[in-house]
Amino acid sequence: MTRRLATYLPLLFMFLLLAGCTPATTPINPENGVWDKYFVGPLANVLDWFADVLWGSYGLAILVVTIIIRFIILPLTLKQYKSSKKMQDIQPELAKLKTKYKDDPKKQQEETMKLFQSNGVNPLAGCLPLIVQMPILIALYNSIMRNHNIAEHSFLWMQLGTKDPYYILPLLAALTTFIQQKTMSSQMNPQMKNLMFIFPVMIFVMAMNFASALPLYWIFSNTFTIVQNYFIYGGSQKKGGQSK
């Protein structure tokens, strides 16, 4: 049950994030509540400040703020990785317990909990960092899409408030999503690997219909995650010869 929860929680939050990705027309107003006052509003102000510093470029402002946010939540990502690594290391022992107590589910559960405790493993620890960082990322999305200053500016060939007419951003968003998942493939179970081709297609279709600012943010965020995963997962694979 715990492994199943750990498997599907990331998917659940991914779908919640995508479900919230609709073109926002509601202006940011601190009087709307805690969400706008303490999360979306301050992030939008930070974007405006960086745009002023970076020669009026909101494209560069989105890049800088995305990198800053990713560095802020990096400790949570590392915690998630360490928890996942511990869980992988005890998989052989878990398999033995399932075989030994296959006719006694209660005893199997008791021995499993003892195994977790003796190895300092919290089955839900890998999900908690994800739960914490998702509101931050969703707030960043809102601060980009609901900031009307961004919609009025251009970056490279695109108008940030309109769709990319050449579909370059949707293609890059889909490609970087696929590469990002590929860098984590050694940590995925078979069910997750089957979705590696579904998410990029979803991202491409959605990016075709959104203002350019959003797929631009996805590309920046995915690229950071690709580099991050190279050092986190790639290093462990080289050290051990292959992922365990």
Coordinates of C-alpha atoms in Angstrom, one line a residue:
M1 CA 0.0 0.0 0.0
T2 CA 2.8 2.4 0.9
R3 CA 4.8 1.7 -2.3
R4 CA 1.6 2.2 -4.3
L5 CA 1.0 5.5 -2.5
A6 CA 4.5 6.6 -3.2
T7 CA 4.1 5.7 -6.8
Y8 CA 0.9 7.5 -7.5
L9 CA 1.3 10.7 -5.3
P10 CA 3.7 12.3 -7.8
L11 CA 1.3 11.5 -10.6
L12 CA -1.6 13.0 -8.6
F13 CA 0.3 16.3 -8.0
M14 CA 1.4 16.4 -11.6
F15 CA -2.2 16.2 -12.8
L16 CA -3.3 18.8 -10.2
L17 CA -0.6 21.1 -11.5
L18 CA -1.6 20.6 -15.1
A19 CA -5.3 20.9 -14.2
G20 CA -4.6 24.4 -12.8
C21 CA -2.7 25.5 -15.9
T22 CA -5.4 27.6 -17.5
P23 CA -5.0 31.1 -18.9
A24 CA -5.5 33.3 -15.8
T25 CA -7.2 36.6 -16.3
T26 CA -7.8 37.4 -12.6
P27 CA -5.5 40.3 -11.6
I28 CA -3.3 39.7 -8.6
N29 CA -4.9 41.3 -5.6
P30 CA -3.6 41.0 -2.0
E31 CA -7.2 41.4 -0.8
N32 CA -8.2 38.2 -2.5
G33 CA -6.8 36.2 0.3
V34 CA -3.7 34.5 1.7
W35 CA -2.7 32.9 -1.6
D36 CA -2.4 36.2 -3.5
K37 CA -1.1 38.2 -0.5
Y38 CA 1.7 35.9 0.6
F39 CA 2.6 33.8 -2.4
V40 CA 1.5 35.0 -5.8
G41 CA 1.9 38.7 -5.1
P42 CA 5.4 38.7 -3.7
L43 CA 6.6 36.4 -6.5
A44 CA 5.1 38.7 -9.1
N45 CA 6.8 41.6 -7.5
V46 CA 10.1 39.7 -7.6
L47 CA 9.6 39.1 -11.4
D48 CA 8.9 42.8 -11.9
W49 CA 12.0 43.8 -10.0
F50 CA 14.3 41.4 -12.0
A51 CA 12.7 42.5 -15.2
D52 CA 13.7 46.1 -14.4
V53 CA 17.2 45.1 -13.5
L54 CA 17.6 42.9 -16.6
W55 CA 17.0 45.6 -19.2
G56 CA 13.2 45.2 -19.1
S57 CA 13.3 41.5 -20.2
Y58 CA 10.6 39.4 -18.5
G59 CA 12.0 36.3 -20.3
L60 CA 15.3 36.7 -18.4
A61 CA 13.4 37.5 -15.2
I62 CA 11.4 34.2 -15.5
L63 CA 14.7 32.4 -16.0
V64 CA 16.4 33.9 -13.0
V65 CA 13.4 33.5 -10.6
T66 CA 12.9 29.9 -11.8
I67 CA 16.6 29.1 -11.0
I68 CA 16.3 30.8 -7.6
I69 CA 13.2 28.9 -6.7
R70 CA 14.8 25.6 -7.8
F71 CA 17.8 26.3 -5.7
I72 CA 15.5 27.0 -2.7
I73 CA 13.7 23.7 -3.0
L74 CA 16.9 21.8 -3.8
P75 CA 17.4 20.5 -0.2
L76 CA 13.9 19.0 -0.4
T77 CA 14.8 17.3 -3.7
L78 CA 18.0 15.9 -2.1
K79 CA 16.0 14.6 0.8
Q80 CA 13.5 13.0 -1.5
Y81 CA 16.4 11.3 -3.4
K82 CA 18.0 10.0 -0.2
S83 CA 14.7 8.6 1.0
S84 CA 14.2 6.9 -2.3
K85 CA 17.7 5.5 -2.2
K86 CA 17.2 4.0 1.2
M87 CA 14.0 2.4 0.1
Q88 CA 15.7 0.9 -3.0
D89 CA 18.5 -0.5 -0.8
I90 CA 16.1 -2.6 1.3
Q91 CA 14.1 -3.9 -1.6
P92 CA 15.8 -7.4 -1.5
E93 CA 14.9 -7.7 2.2
L94 CA 11.3 -6.6 1.5
A95 CA 11.0 -9.2 -1.2
K96 CA 12.2 -11.9 1.3
L97 CA 9.6 -10.8 3.9
K98 CA 6.9 -11.0 1.3
T99 CA 7.9 -14.5 0.3
K100 CA 8.4 -15.7 3.9
Y101 CA 5.1 -14.3 5.3
K102 CA 3.0 -14.5 2.1
D103 CA 0.3 -16.4 4.0
D104 CA 0.3 -14.1 7.1
P105 CA -0.3 -10.4 6.0
K106 CA -0.3 -9.1 9.5
K107 CA 3.0 -10.6 10.4
Q108 CA 4.4 -9.4 7.0
Q109 CA 3.3 -5.9 7.9
E110 CA 4.9 -6.1 11.4
E111 CA 8.2 -7.3 10.0
T112 CA 8.2 -4.7 7.3
M113 CA 7.7 -1.9 9.8
K114 CA 10.6 -3.4 11.9
L115 CA 12.8 -3.4 8.8
F116 CA 11.9 0.2 8.1
Q117 CA 12.7 1.2 11.7
S118 CA 16.0 -0.7 11.8
N119 CA 17.2 1.0 8.5
G120 CA 15.8 4.5 9.4
V121 CA 13.4 4.4 6.5
N122 CA 10.2 6.5 6.4
P123 CA 8.0 5.2 3.5
L124 CA 6.3 8.6 3.1
A125 CA 9.5 10.7 3.4
G126 CA 10.0 10.7 -0.3
C127 CA 6.5 12.2 -0.9
L128 CA 6.6 14.9 1.7
P129 CA 9.2 17.1 -0.1
L130 CA 7.1 16.9 -3.2
I131 CA 4.0 18.0 -1.2
V132 CA 5.9 21.0 0.2
Q133 CA 7.4 22.2 -3.1
M134 CA 4.3 21.9 -5.2
P135 CA 2.5 25.0 -3.8
I136 CA 5.7 27.0 -4.4
L137 CA 5.8 26.0 -8.0
I138 CA 2.1 26.6 -8.5
A139 CA 2.5 30.0 -7.0
L140 CA 5.3 30.8 -9.4
Y141 CA 3.1 29.7 -12.3
N142 CA 0.3 32.0 -11.1
S143 CA 2.7 34.9 -10.6
I144 CA 3.8 34.5 -14.3
M145 CA 0.4 33.9 -15.9
R146 CA -1.5 36.5 -13.8
N147 CA 1.1 39.3 -14.2
H148 CA -0.2 41.4 -17.0
N149 CA 3.1 43.2 -17.3
I150 CA 4.6 40.0 -18.7
A151 CA 1.8 39.5 -21.3
E152 CA 2.7 42.9 -22.8
H153 CA 6.4 42.1 -23.4
S154 CA 8.3 40.1 -26.0
F155 CA 11.3 37.7 -25.6
L156 CA 13.3 36.6 -28.6
W157 CA 10.8 35.8 -31.3
M158 CA 7.7 35.5 -29.1
Q159 CA 5.1 37.7 -27.5
L160 CA 4.9 36.4 -23.9
G161 CA 1.2 37.0 -23.7
T162 CA 0.3 35.0 -26.8
K163 CA 0.9 31.5 -28.2
D164 CA 4.1 30.7 -30.1
P165 CA 3.1 30.9 -33.8
Y166 CA 6.0 28.6 -34.8
Y167 CA 5.3 25.9 -32.2
I168 CA 9.0 26.0 -31.2
L169 CA 8.3 26.5 -27.5
P170 CA 5.8 23.6 -27.3
L171 CA 8.3 21.3 -29.0
L172 CA 11.1 22.3 -26.6
A173 CA 8.8 22.0 -23.6
A174 CA 7.9 18.4 -24.7
L175 CA 11.5 17.5 -25.5
T176 CA 12.9 18.8 -22.2
T177 CA 10.0 17.0 -20.3
F178 CA 11.0 13.7 -21.9
I179 CA 14.7 14.3 -21.3
Q180 CA 14.0 15.2 -17.7
Q181 CA 12.0 12.0 -17.2
K182 CA 14.8 10.0 -18.9
T183 CA 17.4 11.3 -16.4
M184 CA 15.2 9.8 -13.7
S185 CA 14.4 6.5 -15.4
S186 CA 16.7 4.5 -13.2
Q187 CA 14.5 5.5 -10.2
M188 CA 11.2 4.7 -11.9
N189 CA 9.1 1.6 -11.6
P190 CA 7.7 0.0 -14.8
Q191 CA 4.3 1.8 -14.3
M192 CA 6.1 5.2 -14.2
K193 CA 8.3 4.4 -17.2
N194 CA 5.1 3.7 -19.3
L195 CA 4.1 7.3 -18.7
M196 CA 7.4 8.7 -20.0
F197 CA 5.9 9.1 -23.5
I198 CA 2.5 10.4 -22.2
F199 CA 3.6 13.4 -20.2
P200 CA 5.6 15.0 -23.1
V201 CA 2.6 14.7 -25.4
M202 CA 0.4 16.3 -22.8
I203 CA 2.8 19.1 -22.3
F204 CA 3.1 19.7 -26.0
V205 CA -0.7 19.9 -26.5
M206 CA -1.1 22.2 -23.6
A207 CA 1.8 24.4 -24.5
M208 CA 0.3 24.9 -28.0
N209 CA -2.7 26.5 -26.4
F210 CA -1.1 28.6 -23.6
A211 CA 0.6 32.0 -23.7
S212 CA 4.3 31.7 -24.5
A213 CA 5.3 32.7 -20.9
L214 CA 4.2 29.3 -19.5
P215 CA 6.0 26.9 -21.9
L216 CA 9.0 29.2 -21.5
Y217 CA 8.9 28.6 -17.7
W218 CA 8.5 24.9 -18.3
I219 CA 11.6 24.8 -20.5
F220 CA 13.7 26.7 -18.0
S221 CA 12.5 24.6 -15.1
N222 CA 13.0 21.3 -17.1
T223 CA 16.5 22.3 -18.1
F224 CA 17.5 23.0 -14.5
T225 CA 16.0 19.7 -13.4
I226 CA 17.9 17.9 -16.2
V227 CA 21.2 19.3 -15.0
Q228 CA 20.2 18.7 -11.4
N229 CA 19.3 15.0 -12.1
Y230 CA 22.6 14.5 -13.9
F231 CA 24.5 15.3 -10.8
I232 CA 22.2 13.5 -8.4
Y233 CA 21.2 10.3 -10.3
G234 CA 24.0 10.3 -12.9
G235 CA 26.7 10.4 -10.2
S236 CA 25.2 7.5 -8.3
Q237 CA 25.0 5.4 -11.5
K238 CA 28.6 6.0 -12.4
K239 CA 29.7 5.2 -8.9
G240 CA 28.0 1.9 -8.8
G241 CA 28.4 1.0 -12.4
Q242 CA 24.6 0.8 -12.7
S243 CA 21.6 2.0 -10.8
K244 CA 20.5 -0.2 -8.0

